[in-house]
Short mmCIF file of C-alpha atoms (C1' of nucleotides) in Angstrom, two decimals:
data_model
loop_
_atom_site.label_atom_id
_atom_site.label_comp_id
_atom_site.label_asym_id
_atom_site.label_seq_id
_atom_site.Cartn_x
_atom_site.Cartn_y
_atom_site.Cartn_z
CA MET H 1 -22.51 60.61 -18.57
CA SER H 2 -20.02 63.34 -17.90
CA ASP H 3 -22.03 65.46 -15.60
CA VAL H 4 -19.87 68.13 -14.15
CA THR H 5 -22.69 69.45 -12.13
CA SER H 6 -23.47 66.39 -10.09
CA THR H 7 -22.01 65.58 -6.71
CA GLU H 8 -19.51 63.58 -8.67
CA THR H 9 -17.21 66.52 -9.32
CA ALA H 10 -13.60 65.57 -9.40
CA SER H 11 -11.11 67.14 -7.07
CA ILE H 12 -8.34 68.69 -9.06
CA LEU H 13 -5.00 69.59 -7.52
CA LEU H 14 -3.52 72.41 -9.56
CA VAL H 15 0.18 73.00 -9.02
CA ASP H 16 1.97 76.01 -10.42
CA ASP H 17 4.51 78.37 -8.97
CA ASP H 18 3.15 81.33 -10.87
CA HIS H 19 0.51 82.66 -8.52
CA ASP H 20 -1.29 84.74 -11.11
CA VAL H 21 -1.68 81.95 -13.58
CA LEU H 22 -2.52 79.55 -10.80
CA GLY H 23 -5.27 81.77 -9.50
CA ALA H 24 -6.69 82.49 -12.92
CA ASN H 25 -6.82 78.87 -13.95
CA ALA H 26 -8.24 77.77 -10.65
CA ARG H 27 -10.96 80.36 -10.94
CA PHE H 28 -11.80 79.28 -14.44
CA LEU H 29 -12.01 75.63 -13.52
CA ARG H 30 -14.10 76.38 -10.48
CA ILE H 31 -16.55 78.34 -12.54
CA ALA H 32 -16.75 75.33 -14.78
CA GLY H 33 -17.88 73.40 -11.74
CA LEU H 34 -14.73 71.58 -10.79
CA ASP H 35 -13.50 71.27 -7.27
CA VAL H 36 -10.03 72.78 -7.35
CA LEU H 37 -7.26 72.81 -4.79
CA ILE H 38 -4.13 74.79 -5.46
CA ALA H 39 -0.52 74.52 -4.48
CA ASP H 40 2.39 76.76 -5.41
CA GLY H 41 5.03 74.09 -5.29
CA ALA H 42 5.76 70.43 -4.89
CA THR H 43 6.07 70.52 -1.14
CA THR H 44 2.72 72.14 -0.67
CA ALA H 45 1.21 69.87 -3.25
CA LEU H 46 2.40 66.73 -1.50
CA GLN H 47 0.93 68.02 1.69
CA ARG H 48 -2.40 68.66 0.00
CA LEU H 49 -2.30 65.09 -1.18
CA THR H 50 -2.08 63.83 2.35
CA GLU H 51 -4.77 66.14 3.62
CA HIS H 52 -7.37 65.92 0.90
CA SER H 53 -8.93 63.48 -1.42
CA ILE H 54 -7.53 64.36 -4.83
CA ASP H 55 -8.69 62.84 -8.08
CA ILE H 56 -6.46 64.42 -10.67
CA ILE H 57 -3.15 66.25 -10.42
CA VAL H 58 -2.31 69.04 -12.84
CA THR H 59 1.22 70.24 -12.44
CA ASP H 60 3.88 72.39 -13.97
CA LEU H 61 6.97 70.49 -14.96
CA ARG H 62 9.27 73.20 -13.70
CA MET H 63 8.92 74.20 -10.13
CA PRO H 64 11.21 76.06 -7.80
CA ASP H 65 11.31 73.51 -5.05
CA ARG H 66 11.36 70.32 -7.02
CA ASN H 67 11.39 68.88 -10.47
CA GLY H 68 7.90 68.04 -11.68
CA ILE H 69 8.96 64.52 -12.55
CA GLU H 70 10.30 63.98 -9.10
CA PHE H 71 7.14 65.38 -7.60
CA ALA H 72 5.04 63.08 -9.75
CA ARG H 73 7.06 60.11 -8.65
CA GLU H 74 6.44 60.92 -5.02
CA ALA H 75 2.80 61.68 -5.56
CA ARG H 76 2.42 58.39 -7.34
CA GLN H 77 3.83 56.53 -4.41
CA MET H 78 1.12 58.00 -2.31
CA GLN H 79 -1.58 57.33 -4.86
CA PRO H 80 -0.38 54.92 -7.50
CA LEU H 81 -3.29 55.29 -9.85
CA ILE H 82 -3.88 59.00 -9.80
CA PRO H 83 -3.97 60.61 -13.24
CA ILE H 84 -1.31 63.28 -13.59
CA LEU H 85 -1.40 65.94 -16.26
CA PHE H 86 1.72 67.97 -16.89
CA PHE H 87 2.21 71.28 -18.55
CA SER H 88 5.34 73.18 -19.28
CA GLY H 89 6.60 76.07 -21.30
CA PHE H 90 10.07 74.86 -22.06
CA ALA H 91 9.57 71.18 -22.36
CA GLN H 92 12.35 69.18 -23.92
CA VAL H 93 11.53 65.95 -25.62
CA ASN H 94 13.32 64.21 -22.78
CA ASP H 95 11.10 65.78 -20.20
CA VAL H 96 8.00 64.77 -22.05
CA VAL H 97 9.24 61.25 -22.48
CA ALA H 98 10.11 61.02 -18.82
CA ALA H 99 6.74 62.37 -17.81
CA MET H 100 4.83 60.04 -20.08
CA LYS H 101 6.89 57.06 -19.01
CA LEU H 102 5.95 57.90 -15.49
CA GLY H 103 2.41 57.55 -16.59
CA ALA H 104 1.37 61.10 -17.26
CA VAL H 105 -1.99 61.05 -18.92
CA ASP H 106 -1.38 64.19 -20.89
CA PHE H 107 1.07 66.96 -21.48
CA LEU H 108 0.13 70.51 -22.38
CA GLU H 109 2.33 73.36 -23.48
CA LYS H 110 2.35 76.65 -21.73
CA PRO H 111 0.68 79.01 -21.86
CA VAL H 112 -2.20 76.74 -21.06
CA ASP H 113 -5.50 77.62 -22.61
CA PRO H 114 -8.02 77.22 -19.79
CA GLU H 115 -10.65 75.91 -22.18
CA GLU H 116 -8.24 73.34 -23.43
CA LEU H 117 -7.28 72.37 -19.92
CA LEU H 118 -10.90 71.99 -18.93
CA ALA H 119 -11.58 69.84 -21.94
CA ARG H 120 -8.67 67.60 -21.14
CA LEU H 121 -9.68 67.33 -17.54
CA LEU H 122 -13.18 66.31 -18.43
CA THR H 123 -11.80 63.70 -20.78
CA ILE H 124 -9.49 62.41 -18.10
CA LYS H 125 -12.26 62.34 -15.59
CA GLU H 126 -14.30 60.35 -18.04
CA THR H 127 -11.57 57.96 -18.96
CA HIS H 128 -10.28 57.40 -15.50
CA ARG H 129 -13.47 57.46 -13.65
CA GLY H 130 -12.97 53.88 -12.56
CA ALA H 131 -9.57 54.67 -11.19
CA ILE H 132 -10.83 57.80 -9.52
CA ALA H 133 -13.67 56.00 -7.86
CA LEU H 134 -11.50 53.20 -6.63
CA GLN H 135 -8.91 55.58 -5.40
CA ARG H 136 -11.47 57.26 -3.26
CA THR H 137 -12.60 54.06 -1.68
CA ALA H 138 -9.27 52.30 -1.59
CA PHE H 139 -7.87 55.04 0.54
CA ASP H 140 -10.86 55.62 2.72
CA ILE H 141 -11.16 52.12 4.01
CA ALA H 142 -9.11 50.95 6.95
CA ASP H 143 -5.69 52.20 6.12
CA ASP H 144 -4.05 49.08 7.40
CA SER H 145 -5.34 47.35 4.34
CA VAL H 146 -3.91 49.84 1.91
CA ALA H 147 -1.27 47.39 1.05
CA PHE H 148 -0.01 45.48 -1.84
CA LYS H 149 -3.04 43.32 -2.16
CA SER H 150 -5.59 46.07 -2.02
CA ARG H 151 -3.67 48.08 -4.53
CA VAL H 152 -3.54 45.20 -6.92
CA LEU H 153 -7.22 44.55 -6.43
CA ALA H 154 -7.91 48.20 -7.00
CA TYR H 155 -5.99 48.00 -10.21
CA GLU H 156 -7.88 44.93 -11.32
CA LYS H 157 -11.09 46.72 -10.60
CA TYR H 158 -9.94 49.69 -12.56
CA LEU H 159 -8.93 47.54 -15.54
CA ILE H 160 -12.24 45.77 -15.62
CA GLU H 161 -14.31 48.85 -15.10
CA SER H 162 -12.55 50.82 -17.73
CA SER H 163 -12.79 47.99 -20.20
CA LEU H 164 -16.47 47.64 -19.41
CA HIS H 165 -16.94 51.30 -19.89
CA GLN H 166 -14.95 51.30 -23.07
CA HIS H 167 -17.10 48.57 -24.53
CA ASP H 168 -20.27 50.08 -23.28
CA GLY H 169 -20.99 47.30 -20.84
CA ARG H 170 -20.83 44.46 -23.28
CA ILE H 171 -19.29 41.61 -21.38
CA GLY H 172 -18.51 39.67 -24.52
CA CYS H 173 -16.25 42.43 -25.79
CA VAL H 174 -14.54 42.77 -22.46
CA LEU H 175 -13.82 39.06 -22.46
CA LYS H 176 -12.10 39.35 -25.78
CA ALA H 177 -10.30 42.54 -24.95
CA LEU H 178 -8.98 41.33 -21.65
CA LYS H 179 -8.56 37.78 -22.85
CA ILE H 180 -10.02 36.46 -19.70
CA ASN H 181 -12.27 33.51 -18.98
CA ARG H 182 -15.89 34.47 -18.64
CA ARG H 183 -16.27 32.65 -15.39
CA THR H 184 -13.21 34.36 -14.02
CA LEU H 185 -14.45 37.75 -15.05
CA ASN H 186 -17.79 37.07 -13.40
CA GLU H 187 -16.08 35.97 -10.23
CA LYS H 188 -13.83 38.97 -10.16
CA MET H 189 -16.67 41.34 -10.77
CA THR H 190 -18.58 39.83 -7.90
CA ARG H 191 -15.60 39.89 -5.62
CA LEU H 192 -14.66 43.44 -6.54
CA GLY H 193 -18.21 44.66 -6.41
CA ILE H 194 -18.37 45.76 -10.00
CA VAL H 195 -21.81 46.29 -11.41
CA ARG H 196 -22.49 46.37 -15.07
CA THR H 197 -24.02 49.63 -16.17
CA THR H 198 -25.12 49.45 -19.73
CA THR H 199 -26.74 52.65 -20.81
CA GLU H 200 -25.01 55.90 -20.30
CA MET K 1 5.71 31.05 -18.79
CA SER K 2 7.93 28.86 -20.90
CA ASP K 3 10.51 29.91 -23.38
CA VAL K 4 9.75 28.11 -26.57
CA THR K 5 12.40 29.83 -28.62
CA SER K 6 15.92 28.61 -28.83
CA THR K 7 17.48 31.87 -29.99
CA GLU K 8 17.60 34.46 -27.27
CA THR K 9 18.35 37.39 -29.56
CA ALA K 10 15.49 39.77 -30.08
CA SER K 11 14.38 40.58 -33.59
CA ILE K 12 14.46 44.29 -34.14
CA LEU K 13 12.63 45.99 -36.97
CA LEU K 14 14.44 49.21 -37.78
CA VAL K 15 12.48 51.70 -39.85
CA ASP K 16 14.05 54.82 -41.32
CA ASP K 17 13.79 56.46 -44.70
CA ASP K 18 17.39 57.59 -44.66
CA HIS K 19 19.22 54.64 -46.18
CA ASP K 20 22.64 55.62 -44.95
CA VAL K 21 21.61 56.03 -41.35
CA LEU K 22 19.48 52.94 -41.58
CA GLY K 23 22.36 50.86 -42.85
CA ALA K 24 24.83 52.20 -40.34
CA ASN K 25 22.57 51.63 -37.37
CA ALA K 26 21.58 48.20 -38.54
CA ARG K 27 25.21 47.26 -38.92
CA PHE K 28 26.03 48.50 -35.48
CA LEU K 29 23.19 46.63 -33.85
CA ARG K 30 24.02 43.46 -35.71
CA ILE K 31 27.59 43.61 -34.53
CA ALA K 32 26.21 43.94 -31.05
CA GLY K 33 24.53 40.63 -31.62
CA LEU K 34 20.99 41.72 -32.34
CA ASP K 35 18.90 40.29 -35.09
CA VAL K 36 17.94 43.28 -37.21
CA LEU K 37 15.49 43.66 -40.05
CA ILE K 38 15.26 46.94 -41.91
CA ALA K 39 12.57 48.83 -43.74
CA ASP K 40 12.76 52.19 -45.48
CA GLY K 41 9.17 53.16 -44.90
CA ALA K 42 5.93 52.30 -43.22
CA THR K 43 4.61 50.19 -46.06
CA THR K 44 7.68 48.00 -46.18
CA ALA K 45 7.74 47.82 -42.42
CA LEU K 46 4.17 46.59 -42.19
CA GLN K 47 4.98 43.96 -44.72
CA ARG K 48 8.00 42.84 -42.70
CA LEU K 49 5.71 42.50 -39.73
CA THR K 50 3.53 40.04 -41.55
CA GLU K 51 6.44 38.07 -42.88
CA HIS K 52 8.71 37.85 -39.87
CA SER K 53 8.60 37.44 -36.16
CA ILE K 54 9.48 40.84 -34.78
CA ASP K 55 10.08 41.59 -31.13
CA ILE K 56 10.72 45.32 -31.08
CA ILE K 57 9.99 48.09 -33.58
CA VAL K 58 12.29 51.08 -33.84
CA THR K 59 10.91 53.72 -36.15
CA ASP K 60 11.38 57.26 -37.30
CA LEU K 61 8.43 59.49 -36.54
CA ARG K 62 8.63 61.22 -39.90
CA MET K 63 8.45 59.05 -42.93
CA PRO K 64 7.69 59.81 -46.54
CA ASP K 65 4.89 57.34 -46.97
CA ARG K 66 3.15 57.60 -43.66
CA ASN K 67 3.17 59.32 -40.32
CA GLY K 68 5.03 57.35 -37.70
CA ILE K 69 2.11 57.52 -35.34
CA GLU K 70 -0.19 56.15 -37.96
CA PHE K 71 2.25 53.40 -38.73
CA ALA K 72 2.53 52.52 -35.06
CA ARG K 73 -1.22 52.32 -34.77
CA GLU K 74 -1.41 49.87 -37.64
CA ALA K 75 1.53 47.86 -36.40
CA ARG K 76 -0.08 47.62 -33.03
CA GLN K 77 -3.22 46.23 -34.54
CA MET K 78 -1.16 43.44 -35.92
CA GLN K 79 0.80 42.89 -32.74
CA PRO K 80 -0.85 44.57 -29.79
CA LEU K 81 1.94 43.97 -27.31
CA ILE K 82 4.95 44.85 -29.40
CA PRO K 83 7.23 47.48 -27.87
CA ILE K 84 7.71 50.45 -30.19
CA LEU K 85 10.57 52.90 -29.88
CA PHE K 86 10.36 56.16 -31.77
CA PHE K 87 13.03 58.59 -32.77
CA SER K 88 12.76 61.88 -34.54
CA GLY K 89 14.75 64.94 -35.33
CA PHE K 90 12.05 67.53 -35.25
CA ALA K 91 9.75 66.22 -32.61
CA GLN K 92 7.15 68.57 -31.25
CA VAL K 93 5.86 68.04 -27.78
CA ASN K 94 2.58 67.02 -29.33
CA ASP K 95 4.19 64.30 -31.37
CA VAL K 96 5.94 62.90 -28.38
CA VAL K 97 2.78 62.97 -26.34
CA ALA K 98 0.87 61.26 -29.10
CA ALA K 99 3.54 58.62 -29.48
CA MET K 100 3.74 57.92 -25.80
CA LYS K 101 -0.01 57.81 -25.45
CA LEU K 102 -0.02 55.22 -28.15
CA GLY K 103 2.21 53.18 -25.93
CA ALA K 104 5.67 53.99 -27.24
CA VAL K 105 8.19 52.61 -24.82
CA ASP K 106 10.76 55.26 -25.55
CA PHE K 107 11.51 58.25 -27.70
CA LEU K 108 14.96 59.25 -28.87
CA GLU K 109 16.08 62.39 -30.60
CA LYS K 110 17.92 62.37 -33.86
CA PRO K 111 20.70 61.96 -34.57
CA VAL K 112 20.49 58.71 -32.72
CA ASP K 113 23.63 57.62 -30.95
CA PRO K 114 23.95 53.93 -31.81
CA GLU K 115 25.35 53.15 -28.37
CA GLU K 116 22.39 54.84 -26.80
CA LEU K 117 19.98 53.03 -29.06
CA LEU K 118 21.57 49.71 -28.24
CA ALA K 119 21.38 50.42 -24.53
CA ARG K 120 17.70 51.32 -24.79
CA LEU K 121 16.98 48.24 -26.83
CA LEU K 122 18.64 45.98 -24.32
CA THR K 123 16.65 47.62 -21.56
CA ILE K 124 13.45 47.20 -23.51
CA LYS K 125 14.27 43.63 -24.26
CA GLU K 126 14.81 43.07 -20.58
CA THR K 127 11.75 44.94 -19.42
CA HIS K 128 9.42 43.49 -21.96
CA ARG K 129 10.73 39.99 -21.75
CA GLY K 130 7.34 38.82 -20.63
CA ALA K 131 5.53 40.56 -23.43
CA ILE K 132 8.03 39.38 -26.00
CA ALA K 133 7.82 35.81 -24.84
CA LEU K 134 4.05 36.00 -24.84
CA GLN K 135 4.06 37.41 -28.30
CA ARG K 136 6.22 34.65 -29.62
CA THR K 137 4.10 31.94 -28.15
CA ALA K 138 0.84 33.64 -28.93
CA PHE K 139 0.16 31.27 -31.74
CA ASP K 140 1.17 28.09 -30.01
CA ILE K 141 -0.50 28.30 -26.69
CA ALA K 142 -4.21 28.70 -26.46
CA ASP K 143 -4.49 32.30 -25.34
CA ASP K 144 -4.85 32.55 -21.67
CA SER K 145 -5.79 35.84 -20.15
CA VAL K 146 -2.76 37.54 -21.61
CA ALA K 147 -4.02 41.05 -21.50
CA PHE K 148 -5.58 41.20 -18.09
CA LYS K 149 -3.18 38.92 -16.34
CA SER K 150 -0.06 40.39 -17.80
CA ARG K 151 -1.20 43.88 -16.99
CA VAL K 152 -1.88 42.95 -13.43
CA LEU K 153 1.47 41.22 -13.16
CA ALA K 154 3.18 44.25 -14.63
CA TYR K 155 1.50 46.37 -12.01
CA GLU K 156 2.57 44.05 -9.24
CA LYS K 157 6.09 44.22 -10.55
CA TYR K 158 5.90 47.96 -10.65
CA LEU K 159 4.62 48.16 -7.10
CA ILE K 160 7.31 45.92 -5.74
CA GLU K 161 10.11 47.49 -7.69
CA SER K 162 9.15 50.99 -6.77
CA SER K 163 8.81 50.07 -3.14
CA LEU K 164 12.16 48.34 -3.24
CA HIS K 165 13.66 51.39 -4.79
CA GLN K 166 11.98 53.69 -2.35
CA HIS K 167 13.38 51.73 0.56
CA ASP K 168 16.74 51.37 -1.02
CA GLY K 169 16.49 47.63 -1.45
CA ARG K 170 15.72 46.82 2.15
CA ILE K 171 13.31 43.95 2.03
CA GLY K 172 12.24 44.45 5.61
CA CYS K 173 10.95 47.92 4.89
CA VAL K 174 9.18 46.77 1.77
CA LEU K 175 7.43 44.09 3.78
CA LYS K 176 6.10 46.68 6.17
CA ALA K 177 5.23 49.18 3.50
CA LEU K 178 3.39 46.72 1.33
CA LYS K 179 2.05 44.76 4.28
CA ILE K 180 2.85 41.56 2.59
CA ASN K 181 4.08 38.28 3.92
CA ARG K 182 7.80 37.82 3.51
CA ARG K 183 7.41 34.47 1.92
CA THR K 184 4.89 35.84 -0.53
CA LEU K 185 7.13 38.71 -1.48
CA ASN K 186 10.00 36.32 -2.10
CA GLU K 187 7.81 34.16 -4.25
CA LYS K 188 6.53 37.06 -6.26
CA MET K 189 9.95 38.48 -6.80
CA THR K 190 11.12 35.17 -8.12
CA ARG K 191 8.10 34.77 -10.33
CA LEU K 192 8.27 38.31 -11.66
CA GLY K 193 12.00 38.23 -12.12
CA ILE K 194 12.73 41.05 -9.76
CA VAL K 195 16.27 41.31 -8.51
CA ARG K 196 17.16 43.22 -5.45
CA THR K 197 19.55 46.02 -6.22
CA THR K 198 20.75 48.23 -3.46
CA THR K 199 21.74 51.70 -4.40
CA GLU K 200 25.33 52.64 -5.24
"C1'" DG D 1 -45.51 32.31 -27.38
"C1'" DT D 2 -41.05 30.69 -29.05
"C1'" DC D 3 -36.26 31.08 -30.27
"C1'" DA D 4 -31.64 32.59 -30.07
"C1'" DA D 5 -28.08 35.34 -28.07
"C1'" DA D 6 -25.95 37.18 -24.06
"C1'" DT D 7 -25.21 36.66 -19.29
"C1'" DC D 8 -25.30 34.79 -14.68
"C1'" DG D 9 -24.21 31.72 -10.99
"C1'" DG D 10 -23.96 26.89 -8.38
"C1'" DC D 11 -20.87 23.22 -8.07
"C1'" DA D 12 -16.72 20.77 -8.02
"C1'" DA D 13 -12.36 19.47 -9.81
"C1'" DG D 14 -8.02 21.32 -11.00
"C1'" DT D 15 -4.34 24.86 -10.26
"C1'" DT D 16 -1.89 28.36 -8.22
"C1'" DT D 17 -0.73 31.18 -4.44
"C1'" DT D 18 -0.01 32.09 0.31
"C1'" DT D 19 2.19 31.10 4.52
"C1'" DG D 20 4.05 28.99 8.74
"C1'" DC D 21 7.98 26.27 10.22
"C1'" DC D 22 12.58 25.39 9.99
"C1'" DT D 23 17.24 25.60 8.31
"C1'" DA D 24 21.02 27.96 5.83
"C1'" DT D 25 23.78 32.21 4.35
"C1'" DC D 26 25.86 36.47 4.63
"C1'" DC D 27 27.67 40.27 7.17
"C1'" DA D 28 28.82 43.34 10.48
"C1'" DA D 29 29.77 43.98 15.36
"C1'" DC D 30 31.97 42.19 19.39
"C1'" DG E 1 35.24 32.95 16.42
"C1'" DT E 2 30.72 34.02 18.08
"C1'" DT E 3 26.43 36.45 17.93
"C1'" DG E 4 22.46 38.71 16.20
"C1'" DG E 5 19.96 40.76 12.35
"C1'" DA E 6 18.43 40.44 7.66
"C1'" DT E 7 17.25 37.51 3.97
"C1'" DA E 8 16.64 33.10 1.15
"C1'" DG E 9 14.46 29.07 0.11
"C1'" DG E 10 12.55 23.91 0.77
"C1'" DC E 11 8.38 21.80 2.07
"C1'" DA E 12 3.66 20.97 2.78
"C1'" DA E 13 -0.85 22.29 4.45
"C1'" DA E 14 -4.29 25.69 3.83
"C1'" DA E 15 -6.49 29.15 1.28
"C1'" DA E 16 -7.74 31.29 -2.82
"C1'" DC E 17 -8.52 31.35 -7.58
"C1'" DT E 18 -9.77 29.45 -12.15
"C1'" DT E 19 -12.68 27.24 -15.12
"C1'" DG E 20 -15.65 23.62 -17.45
"C1'" DC E 21 -20.34 21.89 -17.18
"C1'" DC E 22 -24.99 22.78 -16.90
"C1'" DG E 23 -29.17 24.91 -16.11
"C1'" DA E 24 -31.57 29.59 -15.33
"C1'" DT E 25 -32.81 34.34 -16.65
"C1'" DT E 26 -33.31 38.27 -19.54
"C1'" DT E 27 -34.17 40.60 -23.77
"C1'" DG E 28 -35.35 41.42 -28.28
"C1'" DA E 29 -36.90 39.49 -32.72
"C1'" DC E 30 -40.35 36.99 -35.22
#
DNA sequence: GTCAAATCGGCAAGTTTTTGCCTATCCAAC
DNA sequence: GTTGGATAGGCAAAAACTTGCCGATTTGAC
């Protein structure tokens, strides 16, 4: 199911102020087949976010122009569901807690092992593929509808899709997990355009 | 959502293998008006969970009889929505990440300042009011779509609160940003218990 | 072929949410 | 004190959503 080679490749935004490391990691990830954009600071990164369609953000916690947490907060306002992965060399427990509370999906310690990073990214891509997909569409469509309602719907879609995926397409399990009425789930799936895909 | 309980005080389960610290903290929290149960290890704690109605778990990460993470996992199986707060003196980034991924609501470093702990607990109690209420009534009311619905509501709350914060409490701006009807926003804020707080 | 389990979807009643209209406050500027 | 802007909230109609009932379809086992 995780096919890095398909047209489904995730767009990664890699943010690090150390140009050497940044370049090296980007190269590695690209070789692995990922679509990587780079930014050397929060400001640049935020700009990339507006210009491109990004699926996952990977960012240093410490940056010269802004705190990583602060950056994540801003990024999240632009794309509420985007998975953010932090890394840092001098992380305090507080930092990690703050990052995770903000919804970081993972936190790596520097120096980052590229293999490890790749593995985590693939996992994230897998886990969040619902969110990633919806993000892409939610922000493509008429931007005057990118409002409260569409975000909530997007989130509902993400919840259902990820639960479906988690339970391998078995509706019965999803019903129990989400504690939702079958009829309601059916309705929502229809409305949100969710199709059940059983086999992986 | 109705409040079935008469007592408004949250039941805290405080888990720590250091009896002195445990006693001191429990005393402090009790004086502050909280309803505190104590346990000196994971095994005891799990038993408390079966015997009593607990609203929040506060546990050390390192315990003689079990890893805190492991304990949290088991506790969560018994009460999926319960907020868990960890503390630890020797926390590695990995531990913190693991704990937060497991859904810890907070993570404090040892030695724990009782004032700090109390403040966090009150915040948690406030934030998770919905979850706590749901938990308490879980047995009475025929389960409605707790999981799905409450998650969606939490997301709505998050969206509104962050937009409010972003626009410094100006409702007008939030209306534009979220593209939501004023009346609807008012309704939702009431329903979700959001209070407008301007900065300063 | 038949049976049971899992799922789907039409229909309609029951509920909840959304919203327009209108009035009331609060506050700062005149 | 009056005025205008921002915000709240009552009310009720309209719209949207939920959900039970019931029959249909699919799939795999026997």
